[in-house]
Amino acid sequence: MDIKKFRGSRTCGGGTHKNRRGAGNRGGRGKAGGCKHHFVRAMMRGYSYGKHGFKRPVEVSKDISIVNVGELDELAPYLVEEGLAEVKDGAYHINLENLGIEKVLGSGRVTKNLVVTSEEFSASEKFMF
């Protein structure tokens, strides 16, 4: 509440003059009592205590370049023009290892015949071919 509303009242809404002294009147300073007498306050504000989950080591995680099969379907004619793919027997032959793409995902619509060479394929992508 605005302090202006309390002008003229001796303790500005704080009860008696004794109630404004020290940290004992508010149950301690900072995070005191977070797991004890202030636990309800912590729960209402959404604090979370303890450890949650884990962080994968940097050595284990790797960034790989990906492409969706729907994007390949759209880009196939342009890749042929650039000389990065070729048409054989009515199908587009695309070697993604030459393009620096490591994994193919199965999202998107396929309207052309595609023969794709890559290091990895997602499970949904393997099902399509």
PDB file of C-alpha atoms in Angstrom:
ATOM      1  CA  MET A   1       0.000   0.000   0.000  1.00  0.00           C
ATOM      2  CA  ASP A   2       1.142   3.538  -0.688  1.00  0.00           C
ATOM      3  CA  ILE A   3       2.888   5.243   2.249  1.00  0.00           C
ATOM      4  CA  LYS A   4       0.852   8.411   1.603  1.00  0.00           C
ATOM      5  CA  LYS A   5      -2.247   6.667   2.907  1.00  0.00           C
ATOM      6  CA  PHE A   6      -0.527   6.119   6.244  1.00  0.00           C
ATOM      7  CA  ARG A   7       0.701   9.681   6.760  1.00  0.00           C
ATOM      8  CA  GLY A   8      -0.218  10.881  10.232  1.00  0.00           C
ATOM      9  CA  SER A   9      -0.494   7.418  11.724  1.00  0.00           C
ATOM     10  CA  ARG A  10       2.483   6.772  13.923  1.00  0.00           C
ATOM     11  CA  THR A  11       3.474   3.269  12.768  1.00  0.00           C
ATOM     12  CA  CYS A  12       2.196   3.268   9.157  1.00  0.00           C
ATOM     13  CA  GLY A  13       0.186   0.077   9.543  1.00  0.00           C
ATOM     14  CA  GLY A  14       2.945  -1.898  11.239  1.00  0.00           C
ATOM     15  CA  GLY A  15       1.139  -2.395  14.520  1.00  0.00           C
ATOM     16  CA  THR A  16       3.088  -1.269  17.537  1.00  0.00           C
ATOM     17  CA  HIS A  17       6.520   0.325  17.315  1.00  0.00           C
ATOM     18  CA  LYS A  18       8.110  -2.906  18.531  1.00  0.00           C
ATOM     19  CA  ASN A  19       6.957  -4.851  15.469  1.00  0.00           C
ATOM     20  CA  ARG A  20       9.335  -3.117  13.055  1.00  0.00           C
ATOM     21  CA  ARG A  21      12.500  -4.131  14.870  1.00  0.00           C
ATOM     22  CA  GLY A  22      14.869  -6.938  13.882  1.00  0.00           C
ATOM     23  CA  ALA A  23      14.415  -9.973  11.701  1.00  0.00           C
ATOM     24  CA  GLY A  24      12.637 -12.007  14.358  1.00  0.00           C
ATOM     25  CA  ASN A  25       9.322 -10.375  13.577  1.00  0.00           C
ATOM     26  CA  ARG A  26       9.404 -11.636  10.010  1.00  0.00           C
ATOM     27  CA  GLY A  27      10.728 -15.118  10.752  1.00  0.00           C
ATOM     28  CA  GLY A  28      14.352 -14.513   9.802  1.00  0.00           C
ATOM     29  CA  ARG A  29      16.244 -12.986   6.921  1.00  0.00           C
ATOM     30  CA  GLY A  30      16.454 -14.210   3.346  1.00  0.00           C
ATOM     31  CA  LYS A  31      15.813 -17.898   2.871  1.00  0.00           C
ATOM     32  CA  ALA A  32      15.599 -18.660   6.582  1.00  0.00           C
ATOM     33  CA  GLY A  33      12.961 -21.264   7.372  1.00  0.00           C
ATOM     34  CA  GLY A  34      12.439 -22.202   3.744  1.00  0.00           C
ATOM     35  CA  CYS A  35      12.096 -25.880   4.634  1.00  0.00           C
ATOM     36  CA  LYS A  36      10.541 -25.205   8.038  1.00  0.00           C
ATOM     37  CA  HIS A  37       8.143 -22.433   9.032  1.00  0.00           C
ATOM     38  CA  HIS A  38       8.165 -20.669   5.644  1.00  0.00           C
ATOM     39  CA  PHE A  39       7.626 -23.818   3.609  1.00  0.00           C
ATOM     40  CA  VAL A  40       3.988 -22.950   2.807  1.00  0.00           C
ATOM     41  CA  ARG A  41       5.078 -19.552   1.514  1.00  0.00           C
ATOM     42  CA  ALA A  42       7.705 -21.234  -0.644  1.00  0.00           C
ATOM     43  CA  MET A  43       5.161 -23.666  -2.064  1.00  0.00           C
ATOM     44  CA  MET A  44       2.712 -20.869  -2.871  1.00  0.00           C
ATOM     45  CA  ARG A  45       5.416 -18.913  -4.714  1.00  0.00           C
ATOM     46  CA  GLY A  46       6.500 -22.003  -6.614  1.00  0.00           C
ATOM     47  CA  TYR A  47      10.016 -22.475  -5.264  1.00  0.00           C
ATOM     48  CA  SER A  48      11.450 -25.916  -5.854  1.00  0.00           C
ATOM     49  CA  TYR A  49      13.957 -27.511  -3.537  1.00  0.00           C
ATOM     50  CA  GLY A  50      16.380 -30.318  -4.177  1.00  0.00           C
ATOM     51  CA  LYS A  51      17.888 -31.698  -7.330  1.00  0.00           C
ATOM     52  CA  HIS A  52      15.940 -32.227 -10.545  1.00  0.00           C
ATOM     53  CA  GLY A  53      17.070 -34.342 -13.467  1.00  0.00           C
ATOM     54  CA  PHE A  54      20.596 -34.407 -14.789  1.00  0.00           C
ATOM     55  CA  LYS A  55      22.781 -32.674 -17.334  1.00  0.00           C
ATOM     56  CA  ARG A  56      24.238 -34.733 -20.150  1.00  0.00           C
ATOM     57  CA  PRO A  57      28.026 -34.576 -20.417  1.00  0.00           C
ATOM     58  CA  VAL A  58      29.376 -32.523 -23.305  1.00  0.00           C
ATOM     59  CA  GLU A  59      31.397 -35.519 -24.535  1.00  0.00           C
ATOM     60  CA  VAL A  60      28.204 -37.542 -24.997  1.00  0.00           C
ATOM     61  CA  SER A  61      26.041 -34.921 -26.701  1.00  0.00           C
ATOM     62  CA  LYS A  62      26.767 -33.982 -30.288  1.00  0.00           C
ATOM     63  CA  ASP A  63      25.261 -31.503 -32.720  1.00  0.00           C
ATOM     64  CA  ILE A  64      24.271 -33.102 -35.992  1.00  0.00           C
ATOM     65  CA  SER A  65      22.913 -31.465 -39.118  1.00  0.00           C
ATOM     66  CA  ILE A  66      19.447 -32.708 -40.071  1.00  0.00           C
ATOM     67  CA  VAL A  67      16.975 -32.336 -42.930  1.00  0.00           C
ATOM     68  CA  ASN A  68      13.348 -33.375 -43.345  1.00  0.00           C
ATOM     69  CA  VAL A  69      12.401 -35.571 -46.284  1.00  0.00           C
ATOM     70  CA  GLY A  70       9.724 -33.030 -47.254  1.00  0.00           C
ATOM     71  CA  GLU A  71      12.431 -30.382 -47.689  1.00  0.00           C
ATOM     72  CA  LEU A  72      14.445 -32.784 -49.836  1.00  0.00           C
ATOM     73  CA  ASP A  73      11.365 -33.303 -52.004  1.00  0.00           C
ATOM     74  CA  GLU A  74      11.081 -29.540 -52.563  1.00  0.00           C
ATOM     75  CA  LEU A  75      14.824 -29.002 -53.093  1.00  0.00           C
ATOM     76  CA  ALA A  76      15.450 -31.967 -55.431  1.00  0.00           C
ATOM     77  CA  PRO A  77      15.125 -30.004 -58.733  1.00  0.00           C
ATOM     78  CA  TYR A  78      17.376 -27.216 -57.417  1.00  0.00           C
ATOM     79  CA  LEU A  79      19.993 -29.732 -56.269  1.00  0.00           C
ATOM     80  CA  VAL A  80      20.050 -31.217 -59.786  1.00  0.00           C
ATOM     81  CA  GLU A  81      20.542 -27.727 -61.277  1.00  0.00           C
ATOM     82  CA  GLU A  82      23.456 -27.077 -58.908  1.00  0.00           C
ATOM     83  CA  GLY A  83      25.016 -30.453 -59.716  1.00  0.00           C
ATOM     84  CA  LEU A  84      24.587 -31.779 -56.170  1.00  0.00           C
ATOM     85  CA  ALA A  85      22.099 -34.498 -57.214  1.00  0.00           C
ATOM     86  CA  GLU A  86      21.258 -36.413 -60.369  1.00  0.00           C
ATOM     87  CA  VAL A  87      18.262 -38.022 -62.029  1.00  0.00           C
ATOM     88  CA  LYS A  88      18.512 -41.727 -62.920  1.00  0.00           C
ATOM     89  CA  ASP A  89      15.633 -43.954 -64.031  1.00  0.00           C
ATOM     90  CA  GLY A  90      13.057 -41.289 -63.142  1.00  0.00           C
ATOM     91  CA  ALA A  91      14.290 -40.904 -59.545  1.00  0.00           C
ATOM     92  CA  TYR A  92      16.304 -38.183 -57.839  1.00  0.00           C
ATOM     93  CA  HIS A  93      19.552 -39.591 -56.395  1.00  0.00           C
ATOM     94  CA  ILE A  94      20.737 -37.380 -53.529  1.00  0.00           C
ATOM     95  CA  ASN A  95      23.914 -38.091 -51.564  1.00  0.00           C
ATOM     96  CA  LEU A  96      23.649 -36.080 -48.338  1.00  0.00           C
ATOM     97  CA  GLU A  97      27.179 -36.946 -47.231  1.00  0.00           C
ATOM     98  CA  ASN A  98      28.442 -34.626 -49.980  1.00  0.00           C
ATOM     99  CA  LEU A  99      26.158 -31.856 -48.652  1.00  0.00           C
ATOM    100  CA  GLY A 100      27.355 -32.249 -45.048  1.00  0.00           C
ATOM    101  CA  ILE A 101      23.978 -33.437 -43.733  1.00  0.00           C
ATOM    102  CA  GLU A 102      24.156 -36.361 -41.328  1.00  0.00           C
ATOM    103  CA  LYS A 103      20.556 -37.351 -40.547  1.00  0.00           C
ATOM    104  CA  VAL A 104      17.248 -37.501 -42.439  1.00  0.00           C
ATOM    105  CA  LEU A 105      13.951 -37.021 -40.568  1.00  0.00           C
ATOM    106  CA  GLY A 106      10.571 -38.208 -41.819  1.00  0.00           C
ATOM    107  CA  SER A 107       8.504 -35.024 -41.662  1.00  0.00           C
ATOM    108  CA  GLY A 108       6.842 -33.568 -44.759  1.00  0.00           C
ATOM    109  CA  ARG A 109       5.134 -34.777 -47.947  1.00  0.00           C
ATOM    110  CA  VAL A 110       6.978 -36.718 -50.631  1.00  0.00           C
ATOM    111  CA  THR A 111       5.665 -36.334 -54.187  1.00  0.00           C
ATOM    112  CA  LYS A 112       8.767 -37.373 -56.159  1.00  0.00           C
ATOM    113  CA  ASN A 113      10.793 -40.576 -56.340  1.00  0.00           C
ATOM    114  CA  LEU A 114      13.825 -40.041 -54.108  1.00  0.00           C
ATOM    115  CA  VAL A 115      16.879 -42.215 -53.531  1.00  0.00           C
ATOM    116  CA  VAL A 116      18.654 -40.742 -50.511  1.00  0.00           C
ATOM    117  CA  THR A 117      22.089 -41.731 -49.207  1.00  0.00           C
ATOM    118  CA  SER A 118      22.878 -40.625 -45.654  1.00  0.00           C
ATOM    119  CA  GLU A 119      24.677 -41.708 -42.480  1.00  0.00           C
ATOM    120  CA  GLU A 120      21.520 -41.876 -40.336  1.00  0.00           C
ATOM    121  CA  PHE A 121      17.765 -42.071 -40.778  1.00  0.00           C
ATOM    122  CA  SER A 122      15.079 -41.576 -38.132  1.00  0.00           C
ATOM    123  CA  ALA A 123      12.705 -44.445 -37.353  1.00  0.00           C
ATOM    124  CA  SER A 124       9.796 -42.842 -39.231  1.00  0.00           C
ATOM    125  CA  GLU A 125      12.053 -42.197 -42.206  1.00  0.00           C
ATOM    126  CA  LYS A 126      13.152 -45.849 -42.393  1.00  0.00           C
ATOM    127  CA  PHE A 127       9.497 -46.863 -42.444  1.00  0.00           C
ATOM    128  CA  MET A 128       8.833 -44.683 -45.503  1.00  0.00           C
ATOM    129  CA  PHE A 129      11.456 -46.273 -47.743  1.00  0.00           C
TER     130      PHE A 129
END
